[in-house]
Amino acid sequence: MKRTKKIARPLCLALLMTVSACNNTPKNIFLQEWDTPYGTAPFSQITLDQYVPAFKAGIEEQKKNVEAILSCTEEPTFENTVLAMEKASPILDKVQGVFFNLSESDSTPEMQAIEEEITPLLTDASNEILMNEALFARVKAVYENMDGLTREQQMATKKLYQSFERNGVGLDEAGKKRFGEISNRLAALTQQFGQKLLAENNAFKEATGITVSEYYDFMASCDDRAKREQVFKAYSSRGNNGNENDTNAIVLEVLKLRAEMARLLGYPNFAAFQLSNKMAGDPATVDNFLQPIMDACMRSAKAQMKEMQKIAGHKIEAWDWMYYAEKLRAQKYALDENLTKPYFQADSVLKGVFTAAEKIYGISIEEAPEVEVYNPEVRAYKLSEPDGSLIGIFYRDYYVRPTKRGGAWMNNFREQSTGVRPVIVNVCNFPAPNEDPTAAAPSLLTIDNVTTAFHEFGHALHGFLTQCNYASVSGTNVARDFVEMFSQFNENFAFVPEILSQYANNCYTGEPIPASLVEKIRKSLQFNQGFAAGETCAASILDMKWHELSVDQLATFKGPEDIRAFEDKVCKEMGLIDEIIPRYRTSYFNHIIASGYSAGYYSYLWSEVLAVDAWEKFKEDGIFNKETASAFRKTFLEKGGSEEPMVLYRQFRGADPDPSALMRARGLQ
């Protein structure tokens, strides 16, 4: 998941200005060239008091460059308009790349206060650009005369043109004013939501003794049923406790403002607006995609529940599911995760992640101790081509911290473009070595954690191996329901025997993982998919149903009781059984409230269809077939967003994706 918060990319190569002497002391590191290895951020020289002045300087730089574009007397061209906007402010690129990464991995009160100050500044600057009719006229002139442009230039132009359209440039003055008010309020609300959820996550740990990231593992292994119930209820009520960190009021206001924004732009609801530039195209397509998956998941879940019921000897409740699923898995496959964990020490797993990438794509990865990091737990690595040329710099930030947002994600400190090598981070919340329940052991990972590590590096490879000229369409700058294909595709390598043998050694004895244990893991991967895919599908449907509501429909919602009633209604209509809840309930559904996946959480399942169908080609040709791997790299990873997703997919596969591939991969047929 990519989470860089940016205002519209911008500006003119010939008109580009530097502001190193602008309005601030030259000691501000963001206003200077970085004389560091590979131009990476000099974290030790960055102080909190530098951020706001740097943001203001960047906004001023961008404003002056926009004015220069508007005063240009030449006919609008890709170079003097679209590319010029692409390069609006190197200062903003620098400071945003650092600040928004660190604000998520180290969300201290001081960082939160800075974010509160800069968010309205950035939103206003974005609105000023994207509602400027004269600037839009220049972009439109290029958009309507794209015949002489390369395909990549056409896609970059189209993306910029749509950004103007989707940000209210065509509205009258009253409409623009209201759109700007909504944008500012949404920016503030989503920031507040993230802060409240972080506080709720920390309160959850205080109340239960475990972190949010340890929840699933705990629920699968805790023998104390009363404790499981307590933890389940605490986990599933985050943001819905009527305290100072209750998120319900924020959620309702966000949903209502989004619906109003969509109506201003001529859409019946926010889902229709969001999907209008995605692969799926419209809400009906997504709804018709999700419900058959839900039906298959519930058939599987009900059958599995009967088996678990026999083991439990009592009615299965929601807080029992993971525990008895683990018991059933042990019974069916003789697989105990306590026996697998010693083979999946975090650093060893990272070695496996790197080994897979090196073997498939022919690259090399080595630690880069000369690169400064932002936290002692973080490690830096250098990726290179076979000829030694630099691909990019990678930060590994794996361990849980109290100030780190929950979940796992990939993000850019710097995006690839002509002459610019990317700097990318993977952030996870794996158990820290000194908190591991096995005491003397380093960080030991579950099978799900291992999959997460491969998943996030799949995003990183998408960002690293791109070969685009323009940052706006490079790497992961693709449609939301396309971007998750590459992360999910990379998951497949985690348990390939040839890869496992390179990294899965017992951290106590050094012995390689036994072939018999590997086979048990592989056989068990399709187990419990009614639950795993079902909770994801349920969250996806819930997301869609919230964002398919119109302004008038949302006006009837007044408080937490309306939110829960709507959730219950949607869950009943989709056929979700009582023993399973959506992976995220609304009050803590960060993806759709604050992380850019609104009316987009379905993307994980949509992209999974693409990923598993592409993986079937690898299996057909041989997983380590060099020609197939080269075709995947050249067709997908190098292209970024420089071509329409389905065009690329058909080039690689020779056909449209097969929706049934997901059912086969999950064992749900």
XYZ file of C-alpha atoms in Angstrom:
669
model
C 0.000 0.000 0.000
C 1.386 3.352 -1.035
C 0.667 6.275 1.260
C 2.613 9.383 0.243
C 0.460 12.456 0.762
C 1.176 14.911 -2.031
C -0.396 17.922 -3.597
C -0.550 17.947 -7.381
C 2.817 17.121 -8.907
C 4.142 19.929 -10.745
C 6.615 22.107 -13.150
C 8.482 23.583 -16.182
C 12.015 22.381 -16.846
C 12.921 25.644 -18.527
C 11.115 27.675 -15.897
C 12.207 25.747 -12.819
C 13.516 27.881 -10.013
C 15.553 27.189 -6.950
C 14.733 28.706 -3.621
C 17.784 27.873 -1.568
C 17.972 31.484 -0.430
C 14.219 31.849 -0.022
C 12.665 33.096 3.170
C 14.564 30.749 5.490
C 17.942 30.230 7.044
C 20.248 28.271 4.717
C 20.759 25.814 7.579
C 17.433 24.202 6.753
C 18.544 20.891 5.263
C 15.537 20.696 2.942
C 16.699 23.871 1.190
C 20.119 22.446 0.403
C 21.564 19.800 -1.873
C 22.073 16.523 -0.027
C 25.706 15.501 -0.236
C 24.999 11.986 1.001
C 25.439 8.484 -0.407
C 22.981 8.175 -3.312
C 21.357 11.474 -2.342
C 19.442 9.860 0.513
C 18.005 11.893 3.366
C 20.518 13.076 6.005
C 18.229 12.158 8.890
C 20.641 13.226 11.642
C 20.608 16.780 10.261
C 16.818 17.048 10.181
C 15.166 18.791 13.112
C 11.500 19.290 13.853
C 11.718 23.051 13.398
C 12.816 22.629 9.770
C 9.613 21.023 8.491
C 7.123 23.894 8.465
C 9.534 26.449 6.925
C 10.495 23.879 4.289
C 6.867 23.169 3.433
C 6.192 26.888 3.132
C 9.266 27.374 0.948
C 8.195 24.474 -1.244
C 4.693 25.845 -1.649
C 6.118 29.245 -2.561
C 8.480 27.643 -5.079
C 5.583 25.765 -6.610
C 3.422 28.877 -6.770
C 6.100 30.858 -8.600
C 6.644 28.074 -11.098
C 2.921 27.822 -11.787
C 2.878 31.554 -12.427
C 5.761 31.076 -14.846
C 3.804 28.433 -16.744
C 0.787 30.713 -16.939
C 2.877 33.577 -18.274
C 4.502 31.399 -20.922
C 3.657 32.848 -24.352
C 4.392 29.656 -26.280
C 1.663 27.241 -27.319
C 1.010 24.662 -24.600
C 3.138 21.551 -25.055
C 3.871 18.503 -22.976
C 7.255 19.948 -22.023
C 6.202 23.489 -21.105
C 3.002 22.506 -19.326
C 2.606 18.864 -18.227
C 6.263 18.148 -17.556
C 6.639 21.607 -16.077
C 3.907 20.810 -13.570
C 5.516 17.450 -12.903
C 8.587 19.269 -11.619
C 6.892 22.053 -9.709
C 8.843 21.951 -6.485
C 11.930 19.897 -5.664
C 11.695 21.270 -2.138
C 8.203 19.862 -1.653
C 9.295 16.546 -3.111
C 12.080 16.367 -0.533
C 10.207 17.457 2.548
C 7.043 15.494 1.778
C 9.048 12.368 1.047
C 10.648 12.538 4.479
C 7.903 14.004 6.626
C 4.964 11.828 5.637
C 7.022 8.668 5.888
C 8.263 9.548 9.342
C 4.877 10.801 10.517
C 3.509 7.288 10.014
C 6.422 5.312 11.391
C 7.046 7.718 14.293
C 3.807 9.573 14.977
C 4.864 11.508 18.053
C 2.758 14.381 19.435
C 5.295 16.789 17.924
C 4.950 15.235 14.464
C 1.166 15.243 14.803
C 1.219 18.948 15.652
C 3.314 19.694 12.574
C 0.933 17.678 10.412
C -2.001 19.655 11.772
C -0.247 22.881 10.792
C 0.834 21.881 7.295
C -2.238 19.923 6.173
C -4.404 22.995 5.439
C -1.453 24.714 3.758
C -0.950 21.786 1.391
C -4.657 21.395 0.728
C -5.058 25.086 -0.095
C -2.022 24.973 -2.388
C -3.405 21.928 -4.186
C -6.839 23.492 -4.611
C -5.323 26.723 -5.910
C -3.520 24.803 -8.653
C -6.201 22.294 -9.582
C -9.010 24.866 -9.695
C -7.060 27.311 -11.844
C -9.012 27.530 -15.106
C -6.212 29.182 -17.070
C -3.792 26.455 -16.051
C -6.370 23.803 -16.890
C -6.843 25.380 -20.316
C -3.172 24.774 -21.054
C -3.368 21.172 -19.835
C -6.548 20.632 -21.836
C -4.873 21.967 -24.975
C -2.155 19.332 -24.613
C -4.704 16.625 -23.753
C -6.742 17.330 -26.882
C -3.674 17.186 -29.144
C -1.770 14.103 -27.957
C -1.134 12.425 -31.318
C 2.531 13.376 -31.403
C 3.230 12.276 -27.837
C 4.719 8.988 -26.692
C 2.358 6.610 -24.921
C 3.954 7.445 -21.591
C 3.499 11.162 -22.226
C -0.130 10.553 -23.156
C -0.753 8.672 -19.907
C 0.947 11.388 -17.846
C -1.139 14.045 -19.613
C -4.351 12.094 -19.149
C -3.629 11.636 -15.454
C -2.995 15.344 -14.936
C -6.078 16.306 -16.948
C -8.223 13.992 -14.818
C -6.724 15.453 -11.643
C -8.064 18.869 -12.621
C -11.468 17.477 -13.559
C -11.728 15.456 -10.353
C -10.764 18.419 -8.210
C -13.486 20.795 -9.271
C -11.965 22.947 -12.004
C -15.237 22.855 -13.949
C -17.385 24.088 -11.068
C -18.779 27.593 -10.766
C -17.327 29.898 -8.132
C -19.752 28.775 -5.432
C -19.029 25.150 -6.263
C -15.283 25.717 -6.158
C -15.578 27.441 -2.813
C -17.551 24.552 -1.354
C -15.240 21.961 -2.921
C -12.265 23.701 -1.318
C -13.997 23.752 2.057
C -14.744 20.037 1.771
C -11.162 19.240 0.753
C -9.758 21.117 3.721
C -12.159 19.536 6.163
C -11.533 16.023 4.822
C -7.784 16.517 5.111
C -8.162 17.529 8.748
C -10.604 14.728 9.548
C -8.528 11.946 8.047
C -5.525 13.161 10.007
C -7.592 13.198 13.216
C -8.883 9.703 12.484
C -5.339 8.362 12.194
C -4.311 9.972 15.463
C -7.342 8.647 17.333
C -6.869 5.161 15.931
C -3.213 5.159 16.989
C -4.317 6.119 20.504
C -6.943 3.355 20.464
C -4.355 0.827 19.323
C -2.071 1.821 22.182
C -4.984 1.617 24.623
C -5.751 -1.858 23.279
C -2.226 -2.963 24.128
C -2.490 -1.451 27.583
C -5.761 -3.262 28.241
C -4.841 -6.644 26.781
C -1.060 -6.884 26.903
C -0.723 -7.481 23.155
C -0.313 -5.199 20.163
C -2.848 -4.954 17.358
C -0.371 -6.677 15.046
C -0.227 -9.663 17.424
C -4.004 -10.055 17.576
C -4.479 -12.858 15.051
C -1.575 -14.881 16.419
C -2.871 -14.469 19.972
C -6.434 -15.464 19.099
C -5.149 -18.617 17.408
C -3.049 -19.717 20.375
C -4.709 -18.516 23.603
C -6.270 -21.415 25.541
C -8.195 -19.102 27.884
C -11.612 -18.631 26.268
C -12.616 -15.771 28.573
C -9.398 -13.955 27.698
C -10.043 -14.508 23.989
C -13.497 -12.987 24.385
C -12.074 -9.984 26.221
C -9.409 -9.416 23.563
C -11.870 -9.892 20.693
C -14.294 -7.352 22.129
C -11.520 -4.842 22.810
C -10.122 -5.292 19.296
C -13.456 -5.058 17.489
C -14.657 -2.023 19.448
C -11.659 0.214 18.748
C -12.885 3.683 17.892
C -16.345 2.814 19.206
C -15.960 3.267 22.950
C -17.585 6.658 23.481
C -14.317 8.113 24.772
C -12.132 10.966 23.554
C -10.744 8.696 20.834
C -14.121 7.575 19.513
C -14.035 7.839 15.712
C -17.732 7.543 14.868
C -18.381 11.265 14.479
C -15.343 11.594 12.211
C -16.424 8.614 10.114
C -19.914 9.991 9.535
C -18.658 13.447 8.645
C -16.093 11.979 6.232
C -18.721 9.841 4.511
C -21.160 12.745 4.226
C -18.533 15.136 2.879
C -17.346 12.604 0.309
C -20.898 12.078 -0.908
C -21.371 15.840 -1.194
C -18.090 16.177 -3.082
C -19.163 13.482 -5.531
C -22.513 15.210 -6.068
C -20.758 18.496 -6.792
C -18.812 16.705 -9.527
C -21.944 15.155 -11.011
C -21.794 11.644 -9.547
C -24.638 9.900 -7.673
C -22.321 8.774 -4.873
C -18.668 8.664 -3.906
C -18.177 5.090 -5.105
C -19.228 6.071 -8.625
C -16.750 8.951 -8.531
C -13.878 6.845 -7.204
C -14.354 3.998 -9.658
C -14.701 6.163 -12.741
C -10.933 6.066 -13.335
C -10.215 2.546 -12.047
C -10.055 -0.796 -13.854
C -13.456 -1.835 -12.494
C -15.138 1.301 -13.838
C -18.324 1.420 -11.761
C -19.832 0.176 -8.467
C -22.077 -2.444 -10.086
C -19.042 -4.197 -11.558
C -17.412 -4.357 -8.137
C -20.596 -5.523 -6.404
C -21.079 -8.272 -8.977
C -17.439 -9.285 -8.548
C -17.531 -9.476 -4.750
C -20.798 -11.261 -3.983
C -19.939 -14.597 -5.683
C -16.669 -14.625 -3.741
C -18.571 -14.018 -0.518
C -21.001 -16.829 -1.329
C -18.135 -19.255 -1.949
C -16.374 -18.146 1.232
C -19.437 -18.697 3.373
C -20.053 -22.159 1.918
C -16.496 -23.071 2.839
C -16.697 -21.408 6.263
C -19.915 -23.194 7.204
C -18.430 -26.558 6.269
C -15.297 -25.823 8.290
C -17.334 -24.635 11.265
C -18.996 -28.039 11.540
C -15.566 -29.638 11.854
C -14.442 -27.087 14.445
C -17.667 -27.591 16.387
C -16.759 -31.227 16.914
C -13.408 -30.260 18.403
C -14.827 -27.487 20.588
C -17.827 -29.331 21.970
C -19.703 -26.042 22.264
C -21.106 -23.325 20.022
C -18.380 -21.500 18.109
C -18.360 -17.749 18.738
C -16.415 -15.106 16.846
C -13.649 -15.173 19.489
C -13.344 -18.957 19.070
C -12.867 -19.107 15.312
C -9.130 -18.598 14.994
C -8.379 -20.798 18.003
C -10.307 -23.805 16.750
C -9.232 -23.194 13.175
C -5.658 -23.596 14.399
C -6.650 -26.783 16.254
C -8.280 -28.126 13.104
C -5.278 -27.178 11.000
C -2.979 -29.019 13.410
C -5.276 -32.021 13.208
C -5.513 -32.005 9.413
C -1.925 -31.128 8.576
C -0.016 -31.810 11.815
C 1.147 -28.192 11.589
C 1.934 -26.142 14.687
C 3.086 -22.554 14.122
C 5.156 -22.736 17.283
C 7.262 -25.267 15.389
C 7.501 -23.172 12.214
C 8.427 -19.844 13.847
C 12.068 -20.722 14.621
C 12.592 -21.143 10.871
C 11.181 -17.690 10.142
C 13.389 -15.253 11.995
C 12.794 -11.761 10.595
C 16.273 -11.184 9.170
C 16.289 -14.651 7.614
C 12.922 -13.994 6.008
C 14.284 -10.759 4.561
C 17.117 -12.817 3.088
C 14.470 -15.008 1.446
C 12.647 -11.961 0.113
C 15.889 -10.735 -1.432
C 16.858 -14.181 -2.730
C 13.580 -14.512 -4.630
C 14.013 -11.097 -6.263
C 17.621 -11.819 -7.180
C 16.794 -15.221 -8.641
C 13.757 -14.067 -10.624
C 14.898 -10.661 -11.866
C 18.679 -11.083 -11.950
C 19.380 -8.183 -9.598
C 21.654 -8.058 -6.553
C 20.872 -6.683 -3.100
C 23.396 -5.870 -0.397
C 23.356 -3.979 2.869
C 24.366 -0.316 2.589
C 25.750 0.695 6.002
C 26.937 3.984 4.510
C 23.300 5.084 4.114
C 21.915 6.898 7.135
C 18.653 5.582 8.638
C 15.934 7.305 10.650
C 15.718 4.777 13.495
C 18.262 2.352 14.994
C 15.960 -0.554 14.084
C 15.957 0.378 10.392
C 18.426 -1.106 7.905
C 19.378 0.226 4.451
C 20.140 -1.858 1.357
C 21.350 -1.168 -2.172
C 19.776 -2.812 -5.225
C 21.911 -3.138 -8.357
C 21.656 -4.467 -11.899
C 24.055 -7.222 -13.065
C 26.328 -4.558 -14.576
C 26.611 -2.862 -11.185
C 24.417 0.129 -12.016
C 22.280 1.367 -9.158
C 18.589 0.452 -9.092
C 17.721 2.137 -5.818
C 17.954 2.236 -2.024
C 15.700 0.210 0.259
C 14.903 0.802 3.941
C 13.655 -2.125 6.019
C 11.578 -0.976 9.017
C 10.081 -4.194 10.364
C 9.452 -3.913 14.098
C 6.486 -2.623 16.080
C 6.839 0.686 17.935
C 4.281 2.570 20.057
C 4.407 5.566 17.694
C 4.095 3.524 14.498
C 0.785 3.233 12.651
C -0.612 -0.307 12.612
C -0.379 -2.564 9.572
C 2.270 -2.861 6.878
C 3.013 -0.715 3.856
C 5.448 0.317 1.148
C 6.172 3.937 0.435
C 8.590 6.135 -1.484
C 11.050 8.624 -0.089
C 11.905 9.376 -3.713
C 10.189 8.171 -6.888
C 11.888 7.007 -10.076
C 12.088 9.206 -13.157
C 14.732 9.953 -15.789
C 18.056 10.209 -13.986
C 16.470 9.698 -10.564
C 16.816 6.417 -8.687
C 14.068 5.500 -6.227
C 14.368 5.311 -2.452
C 11.738 3.014 -0.966
C 10.722 1.767 2.478
C 8.835 -1.299 3.692
C 7.239 -0.736 7.088
C 5.785 -3.603 9.121
C 4.773 -4.272 12.721
C 6.528 -7.556 13.379
C 7.335 -8.439 17.000
C 10.463 -6.643 18.137
C 13.320 -8.962 19.159
C 13.268 -7.865 22.793
C 9.493 -8.380 23.048
C 9.382 -11.839 21.523
C 7.632 -14.335 23.837
C 10.447 -16.836 23.276
C 12.680 -14.467 25.251
C 16.197 -15.227 24.029
C 15.095 -15.532 20.411
C 15.176 -12.761 17.843
C 11.970 -11.686 16.103
C 10.152 -14.843 15.003
C 7.434 -14.576 12.372
C 4.198 -16.381 11.717
C 3.388 -17.776 8.293
C 1.154 -14.740 7.762
C 4.025 -12.403 8.713
C 6.258 -14.127 6.167
C 3.624 -13.573 3.494
C 3.411 -9.902 4.508
C 7.172 -9.437 4.090
C 7.030 -10.832 0.547
C 3.862 -8.810 -0.175
C 5.372 -5.455 0.730
C 8.574 -6.143 -1.167
C 6.422 -6.898 -4.205
C 5.283 -3.279 -4.013
C 8.903 -2.220 -3.576
C 9.976 -4.116 -6.704
C 7.225 -2.340 -8.636
C 8.764 0.946 -7.515
C 12.371 -0.126 -8.060
C 12.222 -1.816 -11.453
C 10.119 0.794 -13.215
C 11.802 2.411 -16.222
C 9.693 5.501 -16.794
C 10.648 9.043 -17.661
C 8.028 10.733 -15.500
C 7.440 10.186 -11.789
C 3.682 10.670 -12.085
C 3.359 7.376 -13.986
C 6.358 5.465 -12.661
C 6.300 2.475 -10.355
C 3.240 2.138 -8.158
C 1.538 5.207 -9.647
C -1.134 3.043 -11.238
C -4.839 2.454 -10.658
C -5.639 1.351 -7.105
C -7.193 -1.906 -8.291
C -4.051 -2.717 -10.291
C -1.342 -1.824 -7.791
C -1.974 -4.749 -5.440
C -1.367 -7.264 -8.231
C 2.396 -7.027 -7.842
C 2.490 -7.346 -4.074
C 0.192 -10.361 -4.130
C 2.081 -11.926 -7.014
C 5.309 -11.709 -5.004
C 3.703 -13.585 -2.095
C 3.841 -16.746 -4.195
C 7.620 -17.010 -3.828
C 7.518 -17.188 -0.020
C 6.981 -20.931 0.176
C 8.529 -22.147 -3.059
C 10.899 -24.932 -1.892
C 13.860 -23.568 -3.873
C 13.467 -20.209 -2.107
C 12.654 -21.626 1.332
C 15.834 -23.661 1.289
C 17.825 -20.435 1.013
C 16.435 -18.747 4.105
C 14.382 -21.006 6.388
C 16.972 -22.260 8.881
C 16.236 -22.913 12.541
C 17.488 -19.867 14.455
C 18.529 -22.061 17.398
C 20.186 -25.005 15.658
C 20.946 -23.714 12.174
C 19.224 -26.745 10.666
C 17.337 -26.148 7.387
C 13.588 -26.477 7.448
C 12.630 -30.140 6.881
C 11.006 -30.978 3.555
C 8.148 -32.598 5.470
C 7.409 -29.311 7.271
C 7.570 -27.392 4.002
C 5.007 -29.751 2.516
C 2.716 -29.295 5.523
C 2.932 -25.518 5.154
C 2.172 -25.646 1.450
C -0.789 -27.986 1.935
C -2.187 -25.803 4.692
C -2.091 -22.566 2.684
C -5.602 -23.146 1.315
C -6.946 -23.970 4.767
C -9.376 -21.570 6.497
C -9.861 -19.545 3.323
C -13.578 -19.227 3.950
C -12.600 -17.117 6.949
C -9.522 -15.391 5.484
C -11.051 -14.429 2.144
C -14.455 -14.001 3.760
C -13.412 -11.332 6.249
C -11.582 -9.447 3.481
C -14.541 -9.724 1.128
C -16.906 -8.605 3.891
C -14.787 -5.515 4.547
C -14.726 -4.807 0.807
C -18.507 -5.015 0.539
C -18.948 -2.862 3.646
C -16.642 -0.250 2.109
C -18.636 -0.262 -1.129
C -22.010 -0.039 0.585
C -20.927 2.942 2.675
C -19.693 4.795 -0.379
C -22.695 3.895 -2.530
C -24.921 5.948 -0.213
C -26.100 9.295 -1.541
C -26.094 12.621 0.268
C -29.781 12.226 1.116
C -29.341 8.682 2.413
C -26.403 9.643 4.619
C -28.346 12.582 6.028
C -30.429 10.087 8.029
C -27.345 8.823 9.912
C -26.916 10.597 13.242
C -24.560 8.595 15.457
C -22.809 5.346 16.434
C -26.029 3.375 16.666
C -26.805 4.166 13.016
C -23.331 3.063 11.966
C -23.637 -0.268 13.757
C -27.180 -0.825 12.449
C -25.977 -0.224 8.893
C -23.034 -2.582 9.387
C -25.352 -5.288 10.709
C -27.742 -4.807 7.792
C -24.958 -4.999 5.193
C -23.418 -8.073 6.827
C -26.770 -9.835 6.874
C -27.501 -8.981 3.235
C -24.093 -10.225 2.052
C -24.617 -13.505 3.920
C -21.793 -13.123 6.449
C -22.221 -15.604 9.288
C -22.235 -14.340 12.889
C -19.021 -16.179 13.719
C -16.999 -13.994 11.327
C -16.796 -10.202 11.345
C -15.414 -7.979 8.569
C -11.638 -7.680 8.709
C -12.193 -4.039 9.626
C -15.243 -2.533 11.222
C -16.076 1.020 10.265
C -14.758 2.665 13.437
C -11.221 1.369 12.774
C -11.265 0.924 8.999
C -8.174 3.042 8.404
C -7.808 1.928 4.781
C -11.054 3.572 3.710
C -11.151 6.552 6.062
C -7.550 7.743 6.060
C -5.406 5.683 3.683
C -6.701 6.232 0.167
C -8.677 2.997 -0.234
C -12.168 4.524 0.022
C -14.454 2.557 -2.312
C -11.246 0.723 -3.095
C -10.689 -2.022 -0.548
C -12.035 -4.469 -3.138
C -8.745 -3.824 -4.943
C -7.011 -6.548 -2.952
C -9.334 -9.244 -4.284
C -9.570 -7.692 -7.753
C -5.785 -7.537 -8.021
C -5.518 -11.048 -6.628
C -7.339 -12.352 -9.692
C -4.632 -10.772 -11.842
C -1.859 -12.014 -9.572
C -2.926 -15.655 -9.363
C -3.687 -15.818 -13.078
C -0.210 -14.443 -13.838
C 1.267 -16.951 -11.379
C -0.425 -19.756 -13.273
C 1.599 -18.724 -16.327
C 4.764 -18.960 -14.256
C 3.746 -22.449 -13.174
C 2.935 -23.403 -16.760
C 6.314 -22.189 -18.052
C 8.384 -23.089 -14.982
C 8.599 -20.805 -11.971
C 12.206 -19.862 -12.697
C 11.808 -19.617 -16.465
C 13.993 -16.638 -17.386
C 11.938 -15.643 -20.436
C 8.704 -15.549 -18.442
C 10.335 -13.585 -15.620
C 11.843 -11.159 -18.131
C 8.461 -10.700 -19.813
C 6.830 -10.009 -16.430
C 9.483 -7.447 -15.571
C 9.423 -5.686 -18.937
C 5.649 -5.780 -19.443
C 4.541 -4.851 -15.944
C 7.249 -3.682 -13.575
C 9.174 -1.493 -16.002
C 6.026 0.081 -17.455
C 4.536 1.430 -14.229
C 1.481 3.480 -15.172
C 2.672 4.313 -18.681
C -0.024 2.134 -20.270
C -3.560 1.032 -19.403
C -3.496 -1.968 -17.016
C -5.561 -4.318 -19.170
C -3.413 -3.604 -22.219
C -0.348 -4.670 -20.247
C -2.091 -7.718 -18.865
C -3.164 -8.946 -22.281
C 0.363 -8.401 -23.595
C 1.734 -10.658 -20.867
C -0.949 -13.334 -20.640
C -2.314 -13.249 -24.171
C -5.861 -13.110 -22.795
C -8.033 -11.440 -20.186
C -7.526 -12.595 -16.577
C -9.473 -15.664 -15.508
C -11.690 -14.794 -12.485
C -11.889 -18.459 -11.484
C -8.128 -18.442 -10.848
C -8.766 -16.772 -7.490
C -11.216 -19.489 -6.457
C -8.729 -22.174 -7.455
C -5.878 -20.508 -5.594
C -7.975 -20.130 -2.449
C -9.454 -23.632 -2.676
C -12.976 -22.215 -2.750
C -14.353 -24.017 -5.796
